[in-house]
XYZ file of C-alpha atoms in Angstrom:
231
model
C 19.665 -0.850 4.458
C 22.031 2.171 3.184
C 19.737 3.613 0.597
C 15.933 4.914 1.065
C 13.215 2.496 0.602
C 11.557 4.842 -2.029
C 13.068 8.098 -3.699
C 10.687 10.082 -5.726
C 12.417 13.178 -7.783
C 10.795 15.951 -9.591
C 7.241 14.513 -10.139
C 5.182 15.874 -12.181
C 1.851 14.288 -13.426
C -0.410 16.196 -16.320
C -3.616 15.021 -17.655
C -5.236 16.254 -20.765
C -4.420 18.893 -23.192
C -5.034 22.552 -23.886
C -8.307 24.012 -21.747
C -8.480 20.465 -20.358
C -5.175 20.053 -18.799
C -4.701 19.314 -15.491
C -1.493 19.325 -13.355
C -2.121 16.801 -10.668
C 1.158 16.592 -9.294
C 3.697 19.420 -9.323
C 7.497 18.998 -8.702
C 7.363 16.428 -5.732
C 10.196 14.940 -4.234
C 10.438 12.952 -1.005
C 12.317 9.727 0.397
C 10.553 7.250 2.452
C 12.824 5.096 4.661
C 13.204 1.696 5.636
C 11.484 0.557 9.107
C 9.230 3.754 8.809
C 5.407 4.301 8.417
C 5.029 7.182 6.469
C 1.454 8.818 5.923
C 0.422 10.715 3.125
C -2.209 13.272 3.953
C -4.048 16.066 2.054
C -7.740 17.358 0.891
C -9.421 15.555 -1.734
C -7.919 16.495 -4.917
C -4.413 17.446 -3.474
C -2.890 14.696 -5.527
C -2.375 11.917 -3.144
C -3.959 8.966 -5.353
C -1.818 10.203 -8.329
C 1.308 10.242 -6.217
C 0.462 6.918 -4.912
C -0.074 5.610 -8.323
C 3.302 6.682 -9.758
C 5.431 5.536 -6.657
C 3.721 2.225 -6.974
C 4.208 1.885 -10.804
C 0.623 2.137 -11.824
C 0.813 5.564 -13.454
C 3.564 6.948 -15.283
C 5.064 10.336 -14.385
C 4.846 13.062 -16.968
C 8.170 14.024 -15.338
C 10.449 13.063 -12.569
C 11.918 9.622 -11.407
C 10.873 7.070 -8.696
C 13.409 4.748 -7.147
C 12.102 1.794 -5.248
C 15.103 -0.045 -3.305
C 17.332 1.743 -6.073
C 15.860 0.522 -8.928
C 14.332 3.172 -11.168
C 11.110 1.715 -11.738
C 9.996 3.753 -14.673
C 13.099 2.614 -16.728
C 11.846 -0.853 -16.379
C 10.083 -2.652 -19.578
C 6.329 -3.356 -18.836
C 6.909 -7.138 -18.055
C 9.857 -6.333 -15.838
C 7.801 -3.660 -13.666
C 4.836 -5.951 -13.365
C 7.330 -8.746 -12.068
C 9.026 -6.126 -9.856
C 5.867 -4.698 -8.381
C 4.476 -8.362 -7.716
C 7.572 -9.313 -5.563
C 8.474 -5.994 -4.044
C 5.187 -3.748 -3.334
C 2.334 -5.213 -1.400
C -0.884 -2.726 -2.202
C -4.018 -2.925 0.301
C -6.760 -1.124 -1.708
C -9.178 1.181 0.209
C -12.423 -0.904 -1.227
C -10.456 -4.364 -0.339
C -10.835 -5.603 -3.935
C -11.639 -9.176 -2.627
C -13.312 -11.595 -5.028
C -16.880 -12.515 -3.461
C -16.887 -15.876 -5.227
C -13.540 -17.095 -3.747
C -12.644 -18.046 -0.145
C -10.656 -15.949 1.921
C -7.689 -18.319 1.569
C -8.121 -18.208 -2.178
C -8.111 -14.390 -2.198
C -5.223 -14.095 -0.407
C -3.447 -16.820 -2.526
C -3.895 -15.005 -5.659
C -0.228 -13.324 -5.836
C 1.121 -16.589 -5.370
C -0.777 -18.149 -7.885
C 0.162 -15.194 -10.534
C 4.008 -15.982 -9.743
C 3.264 -19.640 -10.977
C 2.767 -21.235 -7.267
C 0.521 -24.510 -7.504
C -2.920 -23.849 -6.321
C -2.500 -26.406 -3.464
C 0.620 -24.924 -2.047
C -0.617 -21.185 -2.502
C -3.638 -22.052 -0.332
C -1.824 -23.718 2.419
C 0.798 -20.468 2.465
C -2.489 -18.214 2.411
C -3.573 -19.998 5.535
C -0.405 -19.394 7.158
C -0.694 -15.295 6.544
C -4.609 -15.819 7.655
C -3.388 -17.037 10.865
C -0.891 -14.088 11.302
C -3.706 -11.553 10.819
C -5.647 -13.695 13.247
C -8.299 -15.177 10.950
C -7.357 -18.768 11.004
C -10.920 -19.924 11.751
C -12.338 -18.188 8.957
C -10.061 -19.500 5.919
C -12.931 -21.224 3.853
C -15.821 -18.342 4.045
C -16.289 -15.869 1.453
C -15.878 -12.291 2.041
C -19.517 -11.352 2.593
C -19.503 -13.578 5.789
C -16.543 -11.305 7.227
C -16.877 -8.031 9.053
C -15.245 -4.894 7.559
C -12.486 -5.035 9.769
C -11.788 -8.922 9.013
C -12.129 -7.961 5.328
C -9.304 -5.559 5.562
C -7.165 -8.020 7.186
C -7.797 -10.401 4.532
C -6.478 -7.682 2.225
C -3.383 -6.913 4.433
C -2.872 -10.955 4.464
C -2.825 -10.808 0.575
C -0.443 -8.015 0.340
C 1.728 -9.722 2.768
C 1.882 -13.307 1.323
C 4.467 -12.130 -1.479
C 6.733 -10.984 1.730
C 7.181 -7.279 -0.038
C 9.753 -4.978 1.327
C 7.274 -1.836 0.333
C 3.628 -1.858 1.527
C 0.881 0.585 0.699
C -2.256 1.104 1.977
C -4.873 3.276 0.447
C -7.119 4.731 3.061
C -7.102 1.531 5.221
C -9.688 3.178 7.965
C -12.046 4.658 5.431
C -14.583 1.558 5.573
C -14.215 1.053 9.379
C -15.397 2.502 12.417
C -13.004 4.440 14.626
C -11.952 1.475 17.293
C -11.785 -1.025 14.557
C -9.530 1.414 12.455
C -7.216 2.195 15.058
C -6.642 -1.550 15.861
C -6.029 -2.471 12.049
C -3.237 0.397 11.734
C -1.766 -0.478 15.650
C -1.677 -4.523 14.097
C 0.100 -3.017 10.887
C 2.741 -1.233 12.771
C 3.035 -3.941 15.626
C 3.298 -7.003 13.320
C 3.727 -5.944 9.713
C 6.274 -3.057 10.089
C 9.924 -4.395 10.445
C 13.658 -2.388 9.943
C 13.649 -3.990 6.605
C 10.221 -2.955 5.498
C 8.610 0.408 4.622
C 4.978 1.185 4.951
C 3.221 3.915 3.317
C -0.450 4.977 4.114
C -2.760 7.315 2.503
C -4.968 8.388 4.796
C -7.647 11.331 5.706
C -8.388 10.192 9.312
C -6.585 12.038 12.182
C -7.734 9.482 14.454
C -4.888 7.192 13.398
C -2.025 9.836 13.223
C -0.302 8.441 16.579
C 0.942 5.524 14.662
C 2.760 7.563 12.104
C 6.434 8.050 12.502
C 5.958 11.038 9.747
C 3.340 12.544 8.022
C 3.731 14.191 4.575
C 1.305 16.885 3.548
C 0.299 17.401 -0.036
C -1.941 20.311 -1.270
C -2.628 21.523 -4.567
C -0.408 18.844 -6.048
C 2.837 19.768 -4.218
C 4.313 18.745 -0.954
C 4.250 21.489 1.401
C 5.686 19.716 4.493
C 6.477 16.847 6.902
C 5.436 16.381 10.688
C 7.699 14.182 12.868
C 5.009 12.384 15.316
C 6.214 12.736 18.813
C 6.977 9.243 20.778
């Protein structure tokens, strides 16, 4: 694809007013490319979560623009933005956000159900994606019966089921031991990343740096540089 997957330009996010005014992100610009796994790293409070929320259509910037697949997402209506996000961006939350009373298949099926797919068809499709992440034998189990690594893979399957072009993973190894975390990220790099998909990972975990194509560093709300990871 000729255009970048994500183009963020001059992003600023301000919270509060007067003495309570905080500038969380300051004049941040970057591009994320198709076919790459881009990490966003920085200390706590550096603006990573705010940046993530702005580029994924969750939090409106105070200034600046975000283009995803060439679409200026913050020029869309709320309904159009919700539809665009559902079809284009897959989000894997740090704490998985699985529903404890649903089976793994039911959890994975949720994005399709939100798009109007009949329940039975959505469940069948969810089972296919659970097979992709190696959980074909656990489709009827509730999340509590799964290990942390298995729950992470359920969250990845749920993010994948809409076939999004952009996948965003927020601290995917934070709740996992080192070996499990590396296996999850290696799986995403080898099985999920394609030349027509972009994956953005927010992480503090230097143990998984080897899987990144580029690493973007944030500090005090600013992007301070990029590292290209040697192959």
